[in-house]
CSV table of C-alpha atoms in Angstrom, one decimal:
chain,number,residue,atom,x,y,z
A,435,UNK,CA,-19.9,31.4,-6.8
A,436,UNK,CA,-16.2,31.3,-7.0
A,437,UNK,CA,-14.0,29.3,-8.8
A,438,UNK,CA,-13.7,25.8,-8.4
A,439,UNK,CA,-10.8,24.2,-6.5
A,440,UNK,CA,-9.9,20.4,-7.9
A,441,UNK,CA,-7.4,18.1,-6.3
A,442,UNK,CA,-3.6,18.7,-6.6
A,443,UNK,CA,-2.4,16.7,-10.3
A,444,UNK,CA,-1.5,13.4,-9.3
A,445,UNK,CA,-3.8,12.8,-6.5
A,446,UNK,CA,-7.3,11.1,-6.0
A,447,UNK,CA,-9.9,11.1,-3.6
A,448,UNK,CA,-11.2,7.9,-2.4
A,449,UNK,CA,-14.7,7.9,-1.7
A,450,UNK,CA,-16.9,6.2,0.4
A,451,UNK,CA,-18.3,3.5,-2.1
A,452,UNK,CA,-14.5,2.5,-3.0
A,453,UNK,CA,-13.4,2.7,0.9
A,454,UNK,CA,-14.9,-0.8,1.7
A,455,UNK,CA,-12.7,-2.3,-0.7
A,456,UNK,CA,-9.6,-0.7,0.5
A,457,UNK,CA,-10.6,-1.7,4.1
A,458,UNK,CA,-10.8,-5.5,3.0
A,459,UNK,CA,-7.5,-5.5,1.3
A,460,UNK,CA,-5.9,-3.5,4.7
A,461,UNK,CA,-7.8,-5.8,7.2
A,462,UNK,CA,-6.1,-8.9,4.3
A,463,UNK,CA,-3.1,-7.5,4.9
A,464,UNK,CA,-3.4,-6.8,8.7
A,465,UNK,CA,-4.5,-10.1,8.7
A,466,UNK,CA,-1.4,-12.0,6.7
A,467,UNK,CA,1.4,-9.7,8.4
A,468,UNK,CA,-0.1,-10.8,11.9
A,469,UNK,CA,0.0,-14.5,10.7
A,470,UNK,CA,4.0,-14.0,9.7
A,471,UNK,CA,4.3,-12.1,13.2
A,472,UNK,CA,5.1,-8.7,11.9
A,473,UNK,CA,4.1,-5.7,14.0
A,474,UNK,CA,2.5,-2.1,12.3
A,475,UNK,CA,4.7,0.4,12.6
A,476,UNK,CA,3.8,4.3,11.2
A,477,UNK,CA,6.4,6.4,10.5
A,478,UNK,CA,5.9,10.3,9.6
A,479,UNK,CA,4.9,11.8,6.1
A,480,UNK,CA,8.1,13.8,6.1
A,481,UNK,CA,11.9,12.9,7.2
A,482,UNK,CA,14.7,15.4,6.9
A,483,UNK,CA,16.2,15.4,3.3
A,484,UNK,CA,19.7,13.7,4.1
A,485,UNK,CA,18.0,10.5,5.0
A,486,UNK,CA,16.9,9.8,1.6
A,487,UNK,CA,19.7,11.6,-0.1
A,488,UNK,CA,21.6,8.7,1.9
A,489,UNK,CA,19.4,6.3,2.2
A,490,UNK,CA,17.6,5.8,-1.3
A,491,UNK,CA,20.8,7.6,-3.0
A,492,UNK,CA,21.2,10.9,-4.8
A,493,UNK,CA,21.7,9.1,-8.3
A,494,UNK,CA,18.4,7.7,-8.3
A,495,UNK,CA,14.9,9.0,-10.3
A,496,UNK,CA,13.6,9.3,-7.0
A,497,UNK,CA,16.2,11.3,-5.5
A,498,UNK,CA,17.5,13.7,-7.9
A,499,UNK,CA,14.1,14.4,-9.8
A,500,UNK,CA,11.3,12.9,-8.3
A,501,UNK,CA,11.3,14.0,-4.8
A,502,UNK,CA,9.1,16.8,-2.8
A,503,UNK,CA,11.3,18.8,-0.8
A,504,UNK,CA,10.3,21.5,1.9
A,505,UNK,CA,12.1,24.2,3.2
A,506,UNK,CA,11.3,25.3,7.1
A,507,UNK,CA,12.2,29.0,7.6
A,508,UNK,CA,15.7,28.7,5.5
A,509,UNK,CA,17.3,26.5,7.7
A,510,UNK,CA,16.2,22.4,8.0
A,511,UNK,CA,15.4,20.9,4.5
A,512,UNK,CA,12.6,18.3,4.5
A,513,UNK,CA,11.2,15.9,2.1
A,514,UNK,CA,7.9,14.2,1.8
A,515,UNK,CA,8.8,10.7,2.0
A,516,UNK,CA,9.1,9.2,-1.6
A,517,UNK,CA,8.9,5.4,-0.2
A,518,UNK,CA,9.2,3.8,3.5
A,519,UNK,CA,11.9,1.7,3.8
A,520,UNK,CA,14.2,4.5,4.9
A,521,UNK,CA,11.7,6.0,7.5
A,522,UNK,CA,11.2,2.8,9.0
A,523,UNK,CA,15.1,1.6,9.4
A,524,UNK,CA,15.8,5.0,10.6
A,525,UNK,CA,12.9,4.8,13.5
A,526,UNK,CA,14.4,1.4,13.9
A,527,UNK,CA,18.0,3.1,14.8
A,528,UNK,CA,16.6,6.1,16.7
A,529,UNK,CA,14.4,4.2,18.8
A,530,UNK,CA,17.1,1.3,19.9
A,531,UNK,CA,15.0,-1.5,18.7
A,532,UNK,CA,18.2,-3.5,17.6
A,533,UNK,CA,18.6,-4.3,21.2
A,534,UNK,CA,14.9,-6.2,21.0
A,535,UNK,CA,13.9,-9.5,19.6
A,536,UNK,CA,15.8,-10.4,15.9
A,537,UNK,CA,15.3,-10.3,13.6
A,538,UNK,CA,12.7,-6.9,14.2
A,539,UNK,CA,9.9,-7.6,11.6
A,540,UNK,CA,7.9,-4.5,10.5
A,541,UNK,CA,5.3,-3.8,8.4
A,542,UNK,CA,3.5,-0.1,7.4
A,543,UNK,CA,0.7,1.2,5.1
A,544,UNK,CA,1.4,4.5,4.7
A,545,UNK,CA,1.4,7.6,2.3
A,546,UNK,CA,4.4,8.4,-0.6
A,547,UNK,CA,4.8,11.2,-2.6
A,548,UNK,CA,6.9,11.6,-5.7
A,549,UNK,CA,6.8,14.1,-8.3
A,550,UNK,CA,6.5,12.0,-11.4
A,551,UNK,CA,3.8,12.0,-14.6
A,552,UNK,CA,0.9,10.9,-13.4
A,553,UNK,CA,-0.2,7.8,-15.5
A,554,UNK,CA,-2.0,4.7,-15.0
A,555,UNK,CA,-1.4,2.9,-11.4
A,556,UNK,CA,1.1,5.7,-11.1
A,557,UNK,CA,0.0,9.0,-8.6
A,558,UNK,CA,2.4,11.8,-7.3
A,559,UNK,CA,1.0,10.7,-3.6
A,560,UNK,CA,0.0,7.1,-3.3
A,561,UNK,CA,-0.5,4.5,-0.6
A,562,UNK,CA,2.1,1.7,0.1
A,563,UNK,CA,2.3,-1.7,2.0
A,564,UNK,CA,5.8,-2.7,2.8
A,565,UNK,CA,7.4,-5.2,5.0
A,566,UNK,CA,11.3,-5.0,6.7
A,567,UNK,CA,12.7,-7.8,8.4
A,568,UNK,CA,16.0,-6.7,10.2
A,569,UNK,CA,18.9,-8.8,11.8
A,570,UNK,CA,19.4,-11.8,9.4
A,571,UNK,CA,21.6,-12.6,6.9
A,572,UNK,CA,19.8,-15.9,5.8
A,573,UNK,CA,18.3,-16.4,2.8
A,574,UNK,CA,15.2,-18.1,4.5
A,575,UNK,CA,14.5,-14.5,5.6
A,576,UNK,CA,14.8,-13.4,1.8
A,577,UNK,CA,12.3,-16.2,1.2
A,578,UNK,CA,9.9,-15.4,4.2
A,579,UNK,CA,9.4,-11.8,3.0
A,580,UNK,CA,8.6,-13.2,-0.8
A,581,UNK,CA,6.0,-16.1,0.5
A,582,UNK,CA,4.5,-13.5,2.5
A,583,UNK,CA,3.2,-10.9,-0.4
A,584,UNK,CA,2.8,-14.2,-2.7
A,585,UNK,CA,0.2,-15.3,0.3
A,586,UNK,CA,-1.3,-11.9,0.0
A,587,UNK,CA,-1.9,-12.4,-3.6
A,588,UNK,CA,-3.6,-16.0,-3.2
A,589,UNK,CA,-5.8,-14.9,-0.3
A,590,UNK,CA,-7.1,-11.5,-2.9
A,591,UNK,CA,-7.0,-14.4,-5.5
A,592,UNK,CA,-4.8,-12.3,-7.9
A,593,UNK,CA,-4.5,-14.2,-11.5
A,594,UNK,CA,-1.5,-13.4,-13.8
A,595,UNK,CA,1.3,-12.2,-11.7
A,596,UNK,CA,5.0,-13.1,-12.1
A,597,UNK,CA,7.6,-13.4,-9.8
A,598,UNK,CA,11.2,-12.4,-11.3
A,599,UNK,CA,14.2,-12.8,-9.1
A,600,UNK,CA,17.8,-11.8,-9.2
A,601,UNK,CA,20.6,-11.1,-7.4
A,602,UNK,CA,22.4,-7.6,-7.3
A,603,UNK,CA,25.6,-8.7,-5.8
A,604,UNK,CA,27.7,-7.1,-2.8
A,605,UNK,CA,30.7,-4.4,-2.9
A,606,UNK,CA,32.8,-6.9,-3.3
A,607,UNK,CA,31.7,-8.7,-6.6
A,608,UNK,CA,30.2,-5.7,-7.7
A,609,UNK,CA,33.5,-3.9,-8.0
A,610,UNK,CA,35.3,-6.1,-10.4
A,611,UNK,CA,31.3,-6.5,-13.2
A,612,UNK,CA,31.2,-2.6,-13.0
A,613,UNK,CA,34.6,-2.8,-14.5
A,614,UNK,CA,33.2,-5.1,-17.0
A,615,UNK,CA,30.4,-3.2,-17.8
A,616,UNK,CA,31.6,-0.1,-18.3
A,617,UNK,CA,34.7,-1.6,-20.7
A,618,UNK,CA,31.3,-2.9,-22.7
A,619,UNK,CA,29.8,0.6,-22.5
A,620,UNK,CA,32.9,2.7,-23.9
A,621,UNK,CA,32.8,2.1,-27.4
A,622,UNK,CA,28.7,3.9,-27.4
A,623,UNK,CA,28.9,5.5,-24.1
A,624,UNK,CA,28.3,9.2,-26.0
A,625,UNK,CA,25.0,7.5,-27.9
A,626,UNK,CA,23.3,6.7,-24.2
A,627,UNK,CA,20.9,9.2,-22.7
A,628,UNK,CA,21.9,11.3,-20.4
A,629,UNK,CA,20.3,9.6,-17.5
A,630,UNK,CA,22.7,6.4,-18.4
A,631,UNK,CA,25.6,8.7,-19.1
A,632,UNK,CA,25.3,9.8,-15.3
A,633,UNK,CA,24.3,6.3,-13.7
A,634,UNK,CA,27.6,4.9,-15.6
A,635,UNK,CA,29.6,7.4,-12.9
A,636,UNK,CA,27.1,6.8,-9.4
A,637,UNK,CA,25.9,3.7,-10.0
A,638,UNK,CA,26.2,1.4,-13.3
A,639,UNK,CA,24.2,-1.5,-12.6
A,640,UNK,CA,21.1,1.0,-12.9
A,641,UNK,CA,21.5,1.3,-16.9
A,642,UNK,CA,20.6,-1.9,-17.6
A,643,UNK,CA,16.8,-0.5,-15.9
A,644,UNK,CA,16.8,2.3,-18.4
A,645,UNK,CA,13.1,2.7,-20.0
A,646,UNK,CA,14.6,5.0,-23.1
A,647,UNK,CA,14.4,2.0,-25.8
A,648,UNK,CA,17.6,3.2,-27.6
A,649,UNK,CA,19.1,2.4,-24.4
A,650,UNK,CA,17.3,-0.6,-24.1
A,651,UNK,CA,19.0,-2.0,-27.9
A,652,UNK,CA,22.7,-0.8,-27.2
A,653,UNK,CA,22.6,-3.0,-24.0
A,654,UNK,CA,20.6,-6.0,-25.0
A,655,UNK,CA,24.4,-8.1,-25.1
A,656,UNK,CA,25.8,-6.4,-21.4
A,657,UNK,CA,27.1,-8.2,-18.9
A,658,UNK,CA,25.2,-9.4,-16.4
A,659,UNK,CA,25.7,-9.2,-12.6
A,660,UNK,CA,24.4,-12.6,-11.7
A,661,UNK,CA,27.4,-14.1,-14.0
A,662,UNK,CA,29.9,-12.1,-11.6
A,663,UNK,CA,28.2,-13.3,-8.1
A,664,UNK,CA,31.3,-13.8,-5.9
A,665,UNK,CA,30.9,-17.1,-3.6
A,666,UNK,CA,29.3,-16.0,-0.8
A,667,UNK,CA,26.3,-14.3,-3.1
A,668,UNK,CA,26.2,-17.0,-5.6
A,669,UNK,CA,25.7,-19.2,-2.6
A,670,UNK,CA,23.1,-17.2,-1.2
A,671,UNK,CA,21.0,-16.5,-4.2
A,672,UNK,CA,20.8,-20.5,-4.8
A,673,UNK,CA,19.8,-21.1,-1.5
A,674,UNK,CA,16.9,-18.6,-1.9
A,675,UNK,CA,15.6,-20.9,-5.0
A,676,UNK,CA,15.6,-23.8,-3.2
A,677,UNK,CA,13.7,-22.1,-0.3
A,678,UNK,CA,11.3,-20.5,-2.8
A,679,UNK,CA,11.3,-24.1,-4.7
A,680,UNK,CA,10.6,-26.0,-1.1
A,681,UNK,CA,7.9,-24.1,-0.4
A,682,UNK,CA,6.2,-24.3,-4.0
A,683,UNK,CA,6.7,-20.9,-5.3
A,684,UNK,CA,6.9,-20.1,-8.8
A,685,UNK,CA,10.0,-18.0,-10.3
A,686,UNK,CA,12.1,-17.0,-13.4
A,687,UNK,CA,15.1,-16.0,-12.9
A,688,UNK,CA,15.8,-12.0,-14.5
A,689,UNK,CA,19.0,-11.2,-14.6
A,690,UNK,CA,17.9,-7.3,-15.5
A,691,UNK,CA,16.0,-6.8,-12.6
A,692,UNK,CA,18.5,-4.2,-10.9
A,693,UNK,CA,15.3,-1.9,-8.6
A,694,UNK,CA,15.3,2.0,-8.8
A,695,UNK,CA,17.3,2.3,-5.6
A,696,UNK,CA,20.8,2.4,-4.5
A,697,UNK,CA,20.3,0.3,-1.2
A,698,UNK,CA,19.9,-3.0,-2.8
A,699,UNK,CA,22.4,-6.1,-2.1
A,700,UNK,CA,22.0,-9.6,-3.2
A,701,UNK,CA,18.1,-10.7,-3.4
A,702,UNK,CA,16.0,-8.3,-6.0
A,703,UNK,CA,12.8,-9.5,-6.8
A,704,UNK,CA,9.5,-8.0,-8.2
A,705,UNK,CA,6.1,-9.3,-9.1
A,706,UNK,CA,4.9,-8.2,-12.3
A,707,UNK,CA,1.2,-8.1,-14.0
A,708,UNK,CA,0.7,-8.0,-18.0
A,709,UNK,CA,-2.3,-5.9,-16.5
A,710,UNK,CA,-0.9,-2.5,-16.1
A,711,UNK,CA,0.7,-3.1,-19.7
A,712,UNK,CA,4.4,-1.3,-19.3
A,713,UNK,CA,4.3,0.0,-15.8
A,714,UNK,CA,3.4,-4.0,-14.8
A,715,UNK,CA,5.6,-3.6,-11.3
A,716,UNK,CA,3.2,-4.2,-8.5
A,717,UNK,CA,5.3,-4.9,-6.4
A,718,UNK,CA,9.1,-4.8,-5.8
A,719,UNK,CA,11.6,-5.3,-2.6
A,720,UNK,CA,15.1,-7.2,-2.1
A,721,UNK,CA,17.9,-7.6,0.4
A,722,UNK,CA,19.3,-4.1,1.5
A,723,UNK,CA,22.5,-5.1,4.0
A,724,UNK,CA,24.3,-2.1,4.0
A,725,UNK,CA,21.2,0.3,4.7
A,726,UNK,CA,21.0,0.4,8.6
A,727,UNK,CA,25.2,1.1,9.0
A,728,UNK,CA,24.7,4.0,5.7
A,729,UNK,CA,22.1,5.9,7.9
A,730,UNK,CA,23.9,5.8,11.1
A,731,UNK,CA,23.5,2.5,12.6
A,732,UNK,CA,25.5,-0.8,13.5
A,733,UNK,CA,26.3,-3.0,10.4
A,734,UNK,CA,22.8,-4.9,10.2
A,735,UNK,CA,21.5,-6.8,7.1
A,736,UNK,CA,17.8,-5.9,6.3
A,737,UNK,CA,15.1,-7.4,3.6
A,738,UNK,CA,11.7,-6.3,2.5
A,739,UNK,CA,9.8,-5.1,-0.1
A,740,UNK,CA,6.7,-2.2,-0.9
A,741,UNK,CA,3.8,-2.5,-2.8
A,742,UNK,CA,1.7,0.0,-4.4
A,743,UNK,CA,-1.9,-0.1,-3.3
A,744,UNK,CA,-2.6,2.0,-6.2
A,745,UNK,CA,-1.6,0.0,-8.1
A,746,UNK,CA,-3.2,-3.9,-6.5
A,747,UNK,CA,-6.3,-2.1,-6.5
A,748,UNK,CA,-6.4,-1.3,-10.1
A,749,UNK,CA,-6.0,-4.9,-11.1
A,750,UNK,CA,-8.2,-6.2,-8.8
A,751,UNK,CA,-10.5,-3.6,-10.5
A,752,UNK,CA,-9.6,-5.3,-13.6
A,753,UNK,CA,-9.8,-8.8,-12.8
A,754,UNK,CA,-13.3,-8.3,-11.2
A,755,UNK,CA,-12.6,-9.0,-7.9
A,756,UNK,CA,-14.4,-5.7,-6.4
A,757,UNK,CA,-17.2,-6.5,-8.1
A,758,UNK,CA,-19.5,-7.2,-5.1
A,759,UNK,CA,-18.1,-4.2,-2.9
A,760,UNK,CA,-20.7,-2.2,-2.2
A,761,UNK,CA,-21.1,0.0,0.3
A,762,UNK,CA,-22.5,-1.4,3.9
A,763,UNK,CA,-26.0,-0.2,4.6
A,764,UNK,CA,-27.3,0.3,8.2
A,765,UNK,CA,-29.4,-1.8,10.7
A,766,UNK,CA,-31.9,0.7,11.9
A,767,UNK,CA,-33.3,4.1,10.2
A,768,UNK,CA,-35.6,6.4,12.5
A,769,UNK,CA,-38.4,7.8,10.9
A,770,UNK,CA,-39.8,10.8,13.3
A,771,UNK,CA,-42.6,12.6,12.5
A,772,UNK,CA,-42.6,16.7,13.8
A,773,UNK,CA,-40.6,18.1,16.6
A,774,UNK,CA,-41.7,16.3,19.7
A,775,UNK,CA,-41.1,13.1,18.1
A,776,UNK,CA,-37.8,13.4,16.5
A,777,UNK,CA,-36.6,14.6,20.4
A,778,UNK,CA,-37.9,11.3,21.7
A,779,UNK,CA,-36.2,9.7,18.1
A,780,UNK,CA,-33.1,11.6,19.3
A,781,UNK,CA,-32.8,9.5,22.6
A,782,UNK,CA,-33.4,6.6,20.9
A,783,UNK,CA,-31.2,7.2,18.3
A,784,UNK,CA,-28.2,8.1,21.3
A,785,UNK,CA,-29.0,4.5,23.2
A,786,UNK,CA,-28.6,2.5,19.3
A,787,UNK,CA,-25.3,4.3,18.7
A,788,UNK,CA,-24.1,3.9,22.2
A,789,UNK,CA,-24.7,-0.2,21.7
A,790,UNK,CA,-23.0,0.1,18.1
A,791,UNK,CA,-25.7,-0.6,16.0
A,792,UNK,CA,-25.8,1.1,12.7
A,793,UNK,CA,-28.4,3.8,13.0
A,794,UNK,CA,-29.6,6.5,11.0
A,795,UNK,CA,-32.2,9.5,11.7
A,796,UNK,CA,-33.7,12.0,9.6
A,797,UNK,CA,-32.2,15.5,10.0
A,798,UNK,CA,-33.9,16.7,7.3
A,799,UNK,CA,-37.6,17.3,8.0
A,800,UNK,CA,-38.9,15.4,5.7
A,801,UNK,CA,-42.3,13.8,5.4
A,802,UNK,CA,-42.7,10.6,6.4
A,803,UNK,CA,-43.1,9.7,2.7
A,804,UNK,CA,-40.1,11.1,1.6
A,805,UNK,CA,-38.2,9.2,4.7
A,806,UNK,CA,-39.7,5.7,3.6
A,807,UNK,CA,-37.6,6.5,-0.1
A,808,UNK,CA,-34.4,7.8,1.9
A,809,UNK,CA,-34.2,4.5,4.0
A,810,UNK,CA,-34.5,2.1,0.7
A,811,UNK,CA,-31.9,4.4,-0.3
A,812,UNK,CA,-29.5,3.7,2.6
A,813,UNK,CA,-30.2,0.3,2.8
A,814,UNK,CA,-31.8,-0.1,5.8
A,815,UNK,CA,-32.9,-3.4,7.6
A,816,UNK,CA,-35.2,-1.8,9.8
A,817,UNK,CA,-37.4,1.2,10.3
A,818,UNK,CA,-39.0,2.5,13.2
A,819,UNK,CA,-41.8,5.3,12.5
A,820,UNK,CA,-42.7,7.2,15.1
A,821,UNK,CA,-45.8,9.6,13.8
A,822,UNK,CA,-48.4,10.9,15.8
A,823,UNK,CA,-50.7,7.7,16.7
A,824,UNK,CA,-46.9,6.1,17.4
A,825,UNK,CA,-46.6,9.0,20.2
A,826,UNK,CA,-50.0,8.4,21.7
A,827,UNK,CA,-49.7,4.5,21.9
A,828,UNK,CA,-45.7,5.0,23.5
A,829,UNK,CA,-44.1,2.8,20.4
A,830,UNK,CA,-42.3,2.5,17.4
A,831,UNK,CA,-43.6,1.0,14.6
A,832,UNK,CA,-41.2,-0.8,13.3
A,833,UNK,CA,-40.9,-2.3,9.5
A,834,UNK,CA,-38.7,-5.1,8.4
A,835,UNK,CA,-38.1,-3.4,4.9
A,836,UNK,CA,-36.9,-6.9,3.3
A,837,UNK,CA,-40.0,-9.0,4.8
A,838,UNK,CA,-42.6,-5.8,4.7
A,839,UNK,CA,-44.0,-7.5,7.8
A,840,UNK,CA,-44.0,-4.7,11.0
A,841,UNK,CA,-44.8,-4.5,14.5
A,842,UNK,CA,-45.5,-1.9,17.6
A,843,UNK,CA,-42.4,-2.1,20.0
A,844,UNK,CA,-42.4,0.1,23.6
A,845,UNK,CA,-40.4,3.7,22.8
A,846,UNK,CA,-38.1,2.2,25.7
A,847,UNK,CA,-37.6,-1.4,24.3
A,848,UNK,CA,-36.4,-0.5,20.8
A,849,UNK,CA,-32.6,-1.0,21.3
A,850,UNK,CA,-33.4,-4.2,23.0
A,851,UNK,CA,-35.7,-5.3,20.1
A,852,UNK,CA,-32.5,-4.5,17.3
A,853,UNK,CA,-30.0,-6.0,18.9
A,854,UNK,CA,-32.4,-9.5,19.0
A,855,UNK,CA,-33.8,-9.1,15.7
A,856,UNK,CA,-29.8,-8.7,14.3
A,857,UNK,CA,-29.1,-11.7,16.6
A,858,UNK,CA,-26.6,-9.9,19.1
């Protein structure tokens, strides 16, 4: 026997008794999304390199240390998307959908890959749920996009999330508080990290969501972005409270909440979970207005947000609520008994399938004993033995395995009898 072969670091397999779970929070979100008339769109695993070296922006984590890059026969460079935001706004541009109804309101579970420490909640590939609604400028769009993942959190009965909201600015405020922050910086700037030393050049804002705690202490007094809204963005950001407040949902206001990427104008807004202790971000999104024109489209605002489901799956795990997920049994198991019977079995089992009823049939030769065991295993609601005297007589005997109570049914009225006894 050779060596053993274990999934890549940073990766899981999800098995079949968790898949029910994850099927019930996609169908909740399928469900929501349809309700807020967003459409699915999938996007490739891979995009070409440039899109998020533009997109997300070189200066970021993601970008500059966190990102799996391929290269095809020395020529195209590729990378394994990191998040979808960008992938979806650049489908958006290729495939003309401006020119359709606006604002364009997307939504996509799909796979992300980053090349990070694995940790709790926190994989190097990982599933995400993200929304984008493009063509509006209004801050009743910033507040449709937040209603709708709070609405997903009520319907899976989340307990103990947060919602923090801020506003990033524009260019055109932003300017004149990167001035100001940097002027605060200068006296220490040699005593920041050198993640901070390099953000102060690309993009300053992002110190202030430095994790290095020495970091964290020389800025506790900087200035903050929301105190240097210009008009237009300080007018915005209020109206999205009063939408938020209208419509009975809960904020603070943190004026530290900057997000990991560059896109980012006005709105920035995460919900956060004590439950995941310090990587509490489940889920994380904002206004990004200049996105669409930086990849090589028209001048078109854009809003959305992604959420790990990673990471909503671990505190549902934690707040009990996949308790009760087990795994579906089936309606009918087949219990031949030799050769001859399991061909006739075999038919049988071809017309249940071919109605969709849940069917099962042994494969394994095993005495009829030994199949009674295997279908209390697999949760069975039925059980049709066909043994010799079965083959003789033309029927099934079939066993209600929750009431005990069975019966002899014709070979040819089996389906039939199912599909009545489940009431379909």
């Amino acid at each position: 026997m050779g060596n053993k072969i274990f999934a890549p670091k940073g990766t899981r397999d999800i098995l079949p008794k968790e898949v029910k779970a994850w099927e019930m929070v996609e169908g909740k979100i399928k469900e929501i999304c349809s309700a807020f008339n967003y459409k699915q769109i999938r996007v490739p695993d891979f995009e070409h390199y440039a899109l998020f070296d533009r997109g997300v922006g070189e200066s970021t984590d993601i970008v500059s240390k966190e990102m799996y890059t391929l290269n095809h026969r020395g020529s195209d460079v590729f990378a394994l998307k990191p998040e979808g935001t960008s992938s979806v706004i650049r489908a958006f541009i290729e495939h003309g959908m401006a020119s359709g109804i606006t604002p364009t309101k997307l939504y996509y579970i799909t796979s992300c890959f980053r090349s990070e420490r694995p940790q709790k909640g926190r994989q190097r590939q990982f599933h995400q749920f993200g929304i984008e609604a493009i063509g509006s400028y209004s801050a009743s769009m910033d507040a449709e996009v937040i209603m709708l993942v709070d609405t997903l959190f009520s319907e899976l009965k989340i307990k103990g999330l947060e919602l923090r909201i801020n506003s990033v600015g524009c260019p055109k405020c932003r300017s004149d508080y990167y001035e100001r922050l940097k002027n605060f910086v200068e006296p220490f700037k040699n005593e920041l990290c050198e993640d901070c030393r390099d953000r102060l050049s690309k993009n300053p804002m992002r110190i202030l969501d430095c994790k290095n705690e020495h970091c964290k202490t020389l800025l506790k007094e900087a200035p903050l972005m929301v105190d240097y809204l210009c008009e237009d963005c300080k007018e915005h950001f209020e109206s999205v409270k009063e939408y938020l407040n209208s419509a009975g949902i809960d904020f603070v206001v943190d004026p530290k909440i900057v997000r990991g990427l560059d896109y980012y104008t006005q709105t920035a807004f995460e919900f956060v979970s004590t439950d995941l202790g310090s990587q509490g971000t489940v889920c994380g999104g904002g206004r990004y207005n200049g996105l669409v024109k930086m990849i090589g489209g028209s001048d078109t605002p854009g809003v959305g947000f992604g959420l790990g489901l990673e990471r909503l799956m671990l505190i549902m795990e934690e707040q009990g609520l996949l308790n009760d997920m087990e795994e579906d049994g089936i309606d009918i198991y087949l219990a031949p008994v030799g050769k001859d019977a399991l061909k006739i079995a075999f038919k049988s089992f071809r017309e249940l399938t071919k109605k969709g009823i849940k069917s099962g049939i042994d494969v394994m030769d095993r005495s009829l004993k030994a199949q009674m065991k295997y279908a209390n295993k697999v949760n069975t609601k039925y059980t049709a033995i066909l043994g010799e005297d079965e083959l003789n007589k033309g029927v099934y005997t079939v066993r209600n395995m929750g009431t005990k109570e069975q019966e002899e049914i014709k070979i040819e009225n089996l389906t039939e009898y199912i599909k009545g006894s489940l009431g379909e």
